[in-house]
Short mmCIF file of C-alpha atoms in Angstrom, two decimals:
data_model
loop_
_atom_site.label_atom_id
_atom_site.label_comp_id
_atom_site.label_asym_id
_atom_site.label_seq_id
_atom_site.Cartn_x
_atom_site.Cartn_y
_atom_site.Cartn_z
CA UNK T 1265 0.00 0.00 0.00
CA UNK T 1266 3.12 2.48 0.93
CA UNK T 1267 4.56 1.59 -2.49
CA UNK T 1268 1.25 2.43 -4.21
CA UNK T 1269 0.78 5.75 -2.28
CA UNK T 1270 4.49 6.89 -3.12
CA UNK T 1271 4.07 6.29 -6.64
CA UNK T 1272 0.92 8.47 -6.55
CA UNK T 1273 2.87 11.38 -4.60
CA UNK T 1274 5.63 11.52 -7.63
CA UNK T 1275 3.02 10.75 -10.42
CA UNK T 1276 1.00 13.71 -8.85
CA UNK T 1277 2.68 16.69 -10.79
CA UNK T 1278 2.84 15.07 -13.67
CA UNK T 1279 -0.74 14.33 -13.87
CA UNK T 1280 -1.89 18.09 -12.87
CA UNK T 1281 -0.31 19.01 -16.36
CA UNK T 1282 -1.95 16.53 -18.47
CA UNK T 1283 -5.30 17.51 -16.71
CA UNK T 1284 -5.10 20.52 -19.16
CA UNK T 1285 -5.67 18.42 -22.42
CA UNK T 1286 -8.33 17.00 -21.23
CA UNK T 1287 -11.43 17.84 -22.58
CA UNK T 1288 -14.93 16.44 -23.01
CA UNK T 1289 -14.43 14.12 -26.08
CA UNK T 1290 -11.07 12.67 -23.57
CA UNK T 1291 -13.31 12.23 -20.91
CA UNK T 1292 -15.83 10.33 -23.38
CA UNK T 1293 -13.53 7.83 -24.39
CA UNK T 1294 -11.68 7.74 -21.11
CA UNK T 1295 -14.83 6.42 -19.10
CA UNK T 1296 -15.67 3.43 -22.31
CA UNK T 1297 -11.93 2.80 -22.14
CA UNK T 1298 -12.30 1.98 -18.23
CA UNK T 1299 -15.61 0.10 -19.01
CA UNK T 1300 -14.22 -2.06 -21.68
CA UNK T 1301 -11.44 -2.27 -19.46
CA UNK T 1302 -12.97 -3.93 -16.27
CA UNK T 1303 -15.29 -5.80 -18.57
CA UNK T 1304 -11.84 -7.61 -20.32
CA UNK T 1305 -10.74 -8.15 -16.60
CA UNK T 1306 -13.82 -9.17 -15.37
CA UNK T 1307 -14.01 -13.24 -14.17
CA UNK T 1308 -16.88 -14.15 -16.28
CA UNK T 1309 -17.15 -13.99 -19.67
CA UNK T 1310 -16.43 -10.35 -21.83
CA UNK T 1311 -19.68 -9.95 -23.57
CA UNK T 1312 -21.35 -10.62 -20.05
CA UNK T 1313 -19.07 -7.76 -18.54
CA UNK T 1314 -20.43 -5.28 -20.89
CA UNK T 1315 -24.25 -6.26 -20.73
CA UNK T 1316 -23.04 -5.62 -16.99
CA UNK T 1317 -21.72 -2.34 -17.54
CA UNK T 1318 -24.39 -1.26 -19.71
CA UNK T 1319 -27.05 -1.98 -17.10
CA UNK T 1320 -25.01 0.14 -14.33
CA UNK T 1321 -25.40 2.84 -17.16
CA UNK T 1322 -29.25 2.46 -17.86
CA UNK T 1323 -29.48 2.72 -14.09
CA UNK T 1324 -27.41 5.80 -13.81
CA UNK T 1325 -29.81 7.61 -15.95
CA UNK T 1326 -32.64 7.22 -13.75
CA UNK T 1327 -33.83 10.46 -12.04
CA UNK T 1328 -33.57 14.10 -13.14
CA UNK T 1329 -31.57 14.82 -15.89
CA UNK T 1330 -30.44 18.33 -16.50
CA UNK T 1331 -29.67 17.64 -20.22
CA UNK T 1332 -33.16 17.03 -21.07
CA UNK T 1333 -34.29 18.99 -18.56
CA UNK T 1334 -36.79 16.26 -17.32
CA UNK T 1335 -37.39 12.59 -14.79
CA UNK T 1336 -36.54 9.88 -17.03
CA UNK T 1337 -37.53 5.85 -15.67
CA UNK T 1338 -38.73 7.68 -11.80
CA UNK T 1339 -41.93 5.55 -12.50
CA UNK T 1340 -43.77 8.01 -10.11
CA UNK T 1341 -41.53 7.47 -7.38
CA UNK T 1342 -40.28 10.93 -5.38
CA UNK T 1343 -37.34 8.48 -4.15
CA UNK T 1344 -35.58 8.07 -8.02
CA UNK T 1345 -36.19 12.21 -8.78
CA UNK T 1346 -32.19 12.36 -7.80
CA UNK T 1347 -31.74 9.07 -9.20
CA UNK T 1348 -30.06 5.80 -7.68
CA UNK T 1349 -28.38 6.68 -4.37
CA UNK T 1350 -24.92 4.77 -4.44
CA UNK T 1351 -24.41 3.94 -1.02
CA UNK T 1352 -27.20 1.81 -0.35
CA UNK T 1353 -27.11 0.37 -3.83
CA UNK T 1354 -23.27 -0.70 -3.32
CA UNK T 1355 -24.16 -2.42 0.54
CA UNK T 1356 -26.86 -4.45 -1.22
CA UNK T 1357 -24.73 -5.19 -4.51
CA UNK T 1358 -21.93 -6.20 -2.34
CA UNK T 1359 -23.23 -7.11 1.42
CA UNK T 1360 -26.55 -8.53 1.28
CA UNK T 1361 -26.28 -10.66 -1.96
CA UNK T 1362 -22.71 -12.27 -0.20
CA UNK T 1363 -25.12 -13.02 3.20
CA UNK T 1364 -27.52 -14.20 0.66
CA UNK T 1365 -25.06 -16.22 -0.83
CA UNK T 1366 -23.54 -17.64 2.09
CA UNK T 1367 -26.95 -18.07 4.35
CA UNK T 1368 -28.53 -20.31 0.98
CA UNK T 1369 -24.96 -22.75 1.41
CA UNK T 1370 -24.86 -22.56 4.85
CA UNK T 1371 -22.17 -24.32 6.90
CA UNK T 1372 -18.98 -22.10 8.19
CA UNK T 1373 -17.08 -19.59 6.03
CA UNK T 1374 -14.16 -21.65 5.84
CA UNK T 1375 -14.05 -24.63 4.27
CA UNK T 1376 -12.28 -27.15 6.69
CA UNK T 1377 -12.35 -26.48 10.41
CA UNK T 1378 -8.63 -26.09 10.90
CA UNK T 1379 -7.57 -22.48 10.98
CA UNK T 1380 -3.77 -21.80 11.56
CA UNK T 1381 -3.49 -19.10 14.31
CA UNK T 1382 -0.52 -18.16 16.46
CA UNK T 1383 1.82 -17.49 12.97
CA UNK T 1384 1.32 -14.02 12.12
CA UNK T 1385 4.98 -13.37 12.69
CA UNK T 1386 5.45 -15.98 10.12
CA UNK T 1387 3.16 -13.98 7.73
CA UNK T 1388 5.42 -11.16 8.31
CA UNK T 1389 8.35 -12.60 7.59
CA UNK T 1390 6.96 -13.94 4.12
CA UNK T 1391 6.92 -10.80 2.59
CA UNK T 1392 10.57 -10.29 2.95
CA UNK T 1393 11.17 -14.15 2.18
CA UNK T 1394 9.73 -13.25 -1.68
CA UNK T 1395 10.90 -9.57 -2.00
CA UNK T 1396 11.09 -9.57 -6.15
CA UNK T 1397 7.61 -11.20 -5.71
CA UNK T 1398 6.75 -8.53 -3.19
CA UNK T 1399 8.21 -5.76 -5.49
CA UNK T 1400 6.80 -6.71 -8.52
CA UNK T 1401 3.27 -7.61 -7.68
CA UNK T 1402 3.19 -3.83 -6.36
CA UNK T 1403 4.42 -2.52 -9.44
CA UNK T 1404 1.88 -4.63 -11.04
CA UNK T 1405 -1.17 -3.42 -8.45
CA UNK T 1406 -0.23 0.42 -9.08
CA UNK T 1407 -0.11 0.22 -12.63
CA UNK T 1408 -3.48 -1.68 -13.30
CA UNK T 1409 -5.12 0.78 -10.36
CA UNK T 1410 -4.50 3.39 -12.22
CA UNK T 1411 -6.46 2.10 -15.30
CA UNK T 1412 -10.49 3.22 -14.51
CA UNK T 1413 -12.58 0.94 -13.51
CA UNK T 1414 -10.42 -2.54 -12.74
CA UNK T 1415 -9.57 -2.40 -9.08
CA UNK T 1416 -8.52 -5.20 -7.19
CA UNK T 1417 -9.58 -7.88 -9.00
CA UNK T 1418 -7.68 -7.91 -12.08
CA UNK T 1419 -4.58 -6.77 -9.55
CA UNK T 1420 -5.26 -9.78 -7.77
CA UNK T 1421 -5.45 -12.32 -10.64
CA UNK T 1422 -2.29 -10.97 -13.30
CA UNK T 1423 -0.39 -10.66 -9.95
CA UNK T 1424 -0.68 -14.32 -9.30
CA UNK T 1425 -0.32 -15.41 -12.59
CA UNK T 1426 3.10 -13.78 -13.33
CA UNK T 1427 3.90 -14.90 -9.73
CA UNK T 1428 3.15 -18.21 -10.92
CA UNK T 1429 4.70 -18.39 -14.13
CA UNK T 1430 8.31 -16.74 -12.83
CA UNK T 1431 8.10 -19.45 -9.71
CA UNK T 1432 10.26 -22.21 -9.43
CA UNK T 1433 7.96 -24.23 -7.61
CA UNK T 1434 4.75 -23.03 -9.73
CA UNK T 1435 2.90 -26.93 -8.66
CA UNK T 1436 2.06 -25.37 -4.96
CA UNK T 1437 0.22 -22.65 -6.38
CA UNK T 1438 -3.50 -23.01 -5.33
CA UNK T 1439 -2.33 -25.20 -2.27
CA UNK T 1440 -1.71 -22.13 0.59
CA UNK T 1441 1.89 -20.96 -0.86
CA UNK T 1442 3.18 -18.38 1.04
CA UNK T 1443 4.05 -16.94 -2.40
CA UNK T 1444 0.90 -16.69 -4.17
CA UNK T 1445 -0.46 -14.94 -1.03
CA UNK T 1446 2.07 -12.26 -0.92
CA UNK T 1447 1.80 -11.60 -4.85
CA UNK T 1448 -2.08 -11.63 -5.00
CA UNK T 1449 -1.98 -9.03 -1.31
CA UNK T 1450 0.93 -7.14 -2.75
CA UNK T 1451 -0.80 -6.18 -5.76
CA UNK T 1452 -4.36 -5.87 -3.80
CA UNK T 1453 -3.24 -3.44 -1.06
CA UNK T 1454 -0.76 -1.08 -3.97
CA UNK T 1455 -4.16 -0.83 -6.15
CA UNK T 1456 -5.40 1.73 -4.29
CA UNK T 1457 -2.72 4.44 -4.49
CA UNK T 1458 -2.61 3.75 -8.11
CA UNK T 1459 -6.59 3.75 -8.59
CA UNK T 1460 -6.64 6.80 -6.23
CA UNK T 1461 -5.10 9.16 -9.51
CA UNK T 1462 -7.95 8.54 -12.04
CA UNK T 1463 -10.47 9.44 -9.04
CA UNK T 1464 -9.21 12.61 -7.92
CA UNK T 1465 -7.67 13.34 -11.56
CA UNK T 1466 -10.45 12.67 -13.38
CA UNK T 1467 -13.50 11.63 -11.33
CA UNK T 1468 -13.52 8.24 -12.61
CA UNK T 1469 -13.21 5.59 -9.74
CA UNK T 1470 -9.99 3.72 -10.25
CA UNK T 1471 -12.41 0.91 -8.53
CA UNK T 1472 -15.17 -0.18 -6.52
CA UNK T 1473 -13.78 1.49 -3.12
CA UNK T 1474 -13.05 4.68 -5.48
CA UNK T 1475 -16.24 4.79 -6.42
CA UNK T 1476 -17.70 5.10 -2.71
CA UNK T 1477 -15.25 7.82 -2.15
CA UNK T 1478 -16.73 9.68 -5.27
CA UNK T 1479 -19.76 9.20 -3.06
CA UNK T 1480 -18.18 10.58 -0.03
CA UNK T 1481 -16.91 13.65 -2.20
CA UNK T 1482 -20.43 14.44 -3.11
CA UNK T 1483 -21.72 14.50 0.38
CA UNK T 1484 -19.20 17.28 0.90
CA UNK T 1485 -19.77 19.15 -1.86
CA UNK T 1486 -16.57 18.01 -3.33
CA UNK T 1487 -16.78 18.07 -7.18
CA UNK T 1488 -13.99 15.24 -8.03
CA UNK T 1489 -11.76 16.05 -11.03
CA UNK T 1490 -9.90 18.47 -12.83
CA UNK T 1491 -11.28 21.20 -10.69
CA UNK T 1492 -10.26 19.27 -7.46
CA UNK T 1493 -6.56 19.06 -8.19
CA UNK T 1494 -6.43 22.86 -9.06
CA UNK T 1495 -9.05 24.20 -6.79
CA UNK T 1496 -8.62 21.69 -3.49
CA UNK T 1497 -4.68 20.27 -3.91
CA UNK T 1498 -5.04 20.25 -0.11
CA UNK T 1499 -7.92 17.61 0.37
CA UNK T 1500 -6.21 15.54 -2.45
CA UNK T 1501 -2.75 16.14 -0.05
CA UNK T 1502 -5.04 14.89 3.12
CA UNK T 1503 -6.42 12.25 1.36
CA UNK T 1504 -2.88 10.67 0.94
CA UNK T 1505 -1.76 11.32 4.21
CA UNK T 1506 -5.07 9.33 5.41
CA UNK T 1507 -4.36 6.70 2.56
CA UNK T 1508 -0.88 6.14 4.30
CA UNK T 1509 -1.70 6.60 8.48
CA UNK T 1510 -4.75 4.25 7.73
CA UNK T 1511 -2.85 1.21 6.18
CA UNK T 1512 -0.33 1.49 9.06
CA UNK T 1513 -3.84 1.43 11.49
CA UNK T 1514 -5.41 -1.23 9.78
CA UNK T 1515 -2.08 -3.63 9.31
CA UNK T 1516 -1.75 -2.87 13.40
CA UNK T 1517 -4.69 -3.74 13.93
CA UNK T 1518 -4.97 -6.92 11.89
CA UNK T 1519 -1.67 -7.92 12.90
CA UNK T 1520 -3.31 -7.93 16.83
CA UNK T 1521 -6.18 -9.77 16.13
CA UNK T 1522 -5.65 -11.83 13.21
CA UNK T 1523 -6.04 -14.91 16.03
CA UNK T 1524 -9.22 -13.62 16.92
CA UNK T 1525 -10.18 -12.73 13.26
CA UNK T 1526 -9.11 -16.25 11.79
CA UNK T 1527 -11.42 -17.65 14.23
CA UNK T 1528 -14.87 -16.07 13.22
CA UNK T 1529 -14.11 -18.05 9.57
CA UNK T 1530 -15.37 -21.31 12.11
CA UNK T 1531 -18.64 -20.07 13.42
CA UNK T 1532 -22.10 -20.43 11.29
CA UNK T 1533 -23.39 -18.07 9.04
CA UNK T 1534 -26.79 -18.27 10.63
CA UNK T 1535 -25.27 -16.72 13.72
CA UNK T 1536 -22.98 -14.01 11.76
CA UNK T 1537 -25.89 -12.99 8.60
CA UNK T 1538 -28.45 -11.52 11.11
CA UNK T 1539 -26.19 -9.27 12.71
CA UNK T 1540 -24.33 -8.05 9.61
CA UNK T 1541 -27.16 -7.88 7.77
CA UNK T 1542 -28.28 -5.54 10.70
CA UNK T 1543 -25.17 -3.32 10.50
CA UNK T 1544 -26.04 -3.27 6.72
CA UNK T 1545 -29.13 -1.40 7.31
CA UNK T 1546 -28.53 1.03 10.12
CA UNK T 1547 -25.43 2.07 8.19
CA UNK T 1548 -27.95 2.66 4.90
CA UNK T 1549 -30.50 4.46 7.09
CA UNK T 1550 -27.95 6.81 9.16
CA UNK T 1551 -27.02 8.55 6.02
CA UNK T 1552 -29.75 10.25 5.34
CA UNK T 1553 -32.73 8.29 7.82
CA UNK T 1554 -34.74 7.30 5.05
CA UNK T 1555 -36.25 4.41 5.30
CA UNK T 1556 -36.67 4.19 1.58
CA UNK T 1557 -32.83 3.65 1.27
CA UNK T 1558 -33.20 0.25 3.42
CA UNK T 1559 -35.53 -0.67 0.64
CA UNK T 1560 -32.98 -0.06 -1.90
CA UNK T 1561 -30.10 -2.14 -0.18
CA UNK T 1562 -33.15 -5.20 -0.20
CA UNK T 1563 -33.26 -4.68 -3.38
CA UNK T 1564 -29.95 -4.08 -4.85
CA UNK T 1565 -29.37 -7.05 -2.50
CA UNK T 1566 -31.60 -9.38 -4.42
CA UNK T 1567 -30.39 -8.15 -7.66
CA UNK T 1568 -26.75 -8.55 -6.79
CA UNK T 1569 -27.08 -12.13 -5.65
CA UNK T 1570 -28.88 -12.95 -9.27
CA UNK T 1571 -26.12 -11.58 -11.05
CA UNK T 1572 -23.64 -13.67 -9.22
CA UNK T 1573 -25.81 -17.09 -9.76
CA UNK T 1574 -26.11 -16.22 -13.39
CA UNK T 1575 -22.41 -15.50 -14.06
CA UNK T 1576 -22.12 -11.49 -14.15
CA UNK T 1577 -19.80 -9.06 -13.42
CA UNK T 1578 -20.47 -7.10 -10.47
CA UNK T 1579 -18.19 -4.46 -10.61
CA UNK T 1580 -18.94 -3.94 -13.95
CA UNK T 1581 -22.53 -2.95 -13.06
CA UNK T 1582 -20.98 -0.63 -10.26
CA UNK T 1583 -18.81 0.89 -12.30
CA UNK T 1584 -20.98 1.75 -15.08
CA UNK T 1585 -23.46 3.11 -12.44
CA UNK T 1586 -20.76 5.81 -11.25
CA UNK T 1587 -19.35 6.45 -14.93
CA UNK T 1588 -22.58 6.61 -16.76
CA UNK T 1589 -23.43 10.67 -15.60
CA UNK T 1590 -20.17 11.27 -16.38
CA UNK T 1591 -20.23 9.78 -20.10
CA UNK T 1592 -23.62 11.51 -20.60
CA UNK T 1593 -22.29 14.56 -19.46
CA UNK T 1594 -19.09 14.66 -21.67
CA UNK T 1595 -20.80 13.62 -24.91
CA UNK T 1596 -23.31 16.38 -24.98
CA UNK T 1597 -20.75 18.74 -23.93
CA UNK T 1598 -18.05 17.33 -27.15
CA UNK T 1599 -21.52 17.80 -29.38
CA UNK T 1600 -22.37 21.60 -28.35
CA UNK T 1601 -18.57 21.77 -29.08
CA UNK T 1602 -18.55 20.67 -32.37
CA UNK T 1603 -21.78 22.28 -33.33
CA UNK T 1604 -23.10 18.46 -33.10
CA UNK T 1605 -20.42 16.90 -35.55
CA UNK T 1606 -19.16 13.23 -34.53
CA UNK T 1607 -15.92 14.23 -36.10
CA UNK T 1608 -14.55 15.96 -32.95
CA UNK T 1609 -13.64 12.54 -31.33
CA UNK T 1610 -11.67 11.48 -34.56
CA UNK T 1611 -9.75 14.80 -34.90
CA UNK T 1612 -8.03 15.21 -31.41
CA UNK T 1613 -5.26 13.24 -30.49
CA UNK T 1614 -5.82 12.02 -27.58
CA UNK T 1615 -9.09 11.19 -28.12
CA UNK T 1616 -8.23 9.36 -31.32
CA UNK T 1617 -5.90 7.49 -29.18
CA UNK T 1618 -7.95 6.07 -26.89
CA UNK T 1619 -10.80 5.40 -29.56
CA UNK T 1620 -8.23 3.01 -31.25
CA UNK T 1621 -6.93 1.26 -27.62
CA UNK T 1622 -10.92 0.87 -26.60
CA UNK T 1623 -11.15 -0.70 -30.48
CA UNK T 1624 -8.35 -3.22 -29.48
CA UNK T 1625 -9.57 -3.68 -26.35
CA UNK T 1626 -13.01 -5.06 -27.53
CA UNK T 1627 -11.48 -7.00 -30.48
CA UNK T 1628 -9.01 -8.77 -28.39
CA UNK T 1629 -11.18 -11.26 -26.93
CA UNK T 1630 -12.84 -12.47 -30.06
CA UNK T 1631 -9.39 -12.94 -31.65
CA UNK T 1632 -7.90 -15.04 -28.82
CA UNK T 1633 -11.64 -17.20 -29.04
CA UNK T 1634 -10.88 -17.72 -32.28
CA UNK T 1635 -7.17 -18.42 -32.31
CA UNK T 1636 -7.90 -21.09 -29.42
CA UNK T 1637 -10.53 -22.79 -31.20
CA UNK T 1638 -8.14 -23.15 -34.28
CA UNK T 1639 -5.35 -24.61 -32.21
CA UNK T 1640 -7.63 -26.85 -30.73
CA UNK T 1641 -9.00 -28.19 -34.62
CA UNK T 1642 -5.27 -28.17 -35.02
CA UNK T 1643 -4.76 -30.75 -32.47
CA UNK T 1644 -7.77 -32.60 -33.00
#
């Protein structure tokens, strides 16, 4: 996490600079770039990711627009006027569809009921033990947190896979290596000082935590983006000093009671889903005590744990839920621009540039399909 955050604090500069050639066409193609993005790292299937995304954005455009200047799909309801409220809609996504999901399996968390406690120290030690793994998995979590949209999860997996594949023992992969832990952590944990740029930068959530701290900007009347690194450099400054004094909290504090901690994996879920599930909705109803927003984490809940039986992307949904204002926003605003011609997202360069990389990005998946499927007649 330290290595993330002081890659941040040097790319910082930098980044205030190319702010400036950003404009709304950029912005377009920057949010489908980190769509098409987390869709291509997403664990099910790439056309699934998108459908995924593309719901988050049908649901983003719920509630008063001030393009149109009117409610679009409110369906009568005074709740959706200021559209889907993220909070409660991320604790359902998230919380209640995993209670869901565990409650309907039942059983423990864990799958066996032996649970190694007593060798933190030993923990500690592993992450000096594989230092290039430790080093590189970083590097790896920084860079891909800084692409919008991926977050942990594609950190997580390309992490262990290069960690795997530069191994010498690759065979105890899957089996509790030390190894695989630290690169899959490493590149978990450095994530979020990379996917911390693209938030503050550019409003787009570098991930799924990001995207509750857009949230957390709005409260506060916070607009995140270009404006925030010129206007508010010393929030973005306090947000990094809190991104670095709460890792060194929260690895203190596991650290203490990772005994404790390893042994809650043991006890039933139909002793732990009531009470979290009860946390989930007084923490939904203190933000604004509306009992409506309860409804929505039900809800969202319900939703959530359908997506996850039927194979789709989460995060993708999420995602395109925070990104699809945005994308609204920009394309009307490259349109009154160009007097309504298409061609300004063709003609500028950076624009152009990300057009083609979104172009591979989608293509890339289709060609692999295919070159798998020939290898495979190949063999046959």
């Amino acid at each position: 996490a330290l290595f993330g955050v002081f890659v941040l604090v040097i790319i910082l500069p930098f980044v205030r600079k190319v702010l400036f050639l950003f404009g709304p066409p950029e912005f377009l193609m920057l949010v489908l770039f980190g769509l098409a993005t987390v869709a291509l790292a997403a664990r099910s299937n790439f056309l699934k990711g998108l459908a995924a995304g593309t719901i988050g954005i049908l649901l983003s455009l719920i509630g008063f627009s001030p393009v149109v200047g009117g409610l679009r799909f409110s369906f009568g309801s005074e709740y959706l006027w200021d559209g889907i409220k993220l909070v409660p809609f991320l604790i359902g996504i998230f919380a209640v569809s995993e209670l869901m999901n565990y409650s309907l399996r039942g059983g423990t968390i864990a799958a066996d009921k032996i649970v190694r406690a007593g060798r933190v120290l030993d923990g500690v030690r592993d992450v000096f033990r594989y230092k290039v793994t430790f080093l590189r998995s970083s590097l790896i979590g920084t860079i891909i947190g800084i692409i919008p949209g991926v977050g942990g999860t594609a950190a997580n997996f390309i992490a262990y896979i290069v960690a795997k594949e530069r191994s010498k023992h690759p065979q105890t992969f899957g089996t509790g290596d030390p190894e695989g832990v630290v690169a899959a952590e490493s590149a978990n944990n450095a994530k979020d000082g990379g996917s911390m740029l693209p938030t503050v930068g550019f409003g787009i959530p570098g991930s799924a935590e990001m995207a509750v701290l857009l949230g957390a900007f709005v409260l506060h009347g916070l607009a995140p983006g270009p404006l925030l690194m010129q206007e508010h450099l010393d929030v973005v400054l306090a947000l990094i000093m809190g991104l670095v004094i709460s890792n060194i909290l929260a690895s203190t504090l596991g650290l203490l009671s990772a005994n404790i901690l390893a042994k809650i994996t043991l006890l039933d879920i139909r002793y732990i889903a009531p009470i979290v599930l009860s946390l989930c909705f007084v923490g939904a109803y203190s933000m604004r005590e509306n009992i409506w927003d309860v409804l929505m984490v039900v809800i969202a809940g319900f939703f959530g744990y359908g997506m996850v039986r039927f194979g789709f992307s989460q995060i993708c949904l999420v995602i395109g839920l925070v990104l699809g204002i945005l994308a609204e926003k920009s394309f009307h605003q490259s349109l009154m621009i160009s007097f309504g011609s298409y061609g300004i997202f063709f003609k500028r360069p950076i624009s152009l540039f990300l057009i083609l990389l979104l172009t591979i990005l989608i293509i890339m998946p289709f060609v692999k399909k295919g070159i798998g499927q020939k290898e495979v007649k190949n063999e046959s």
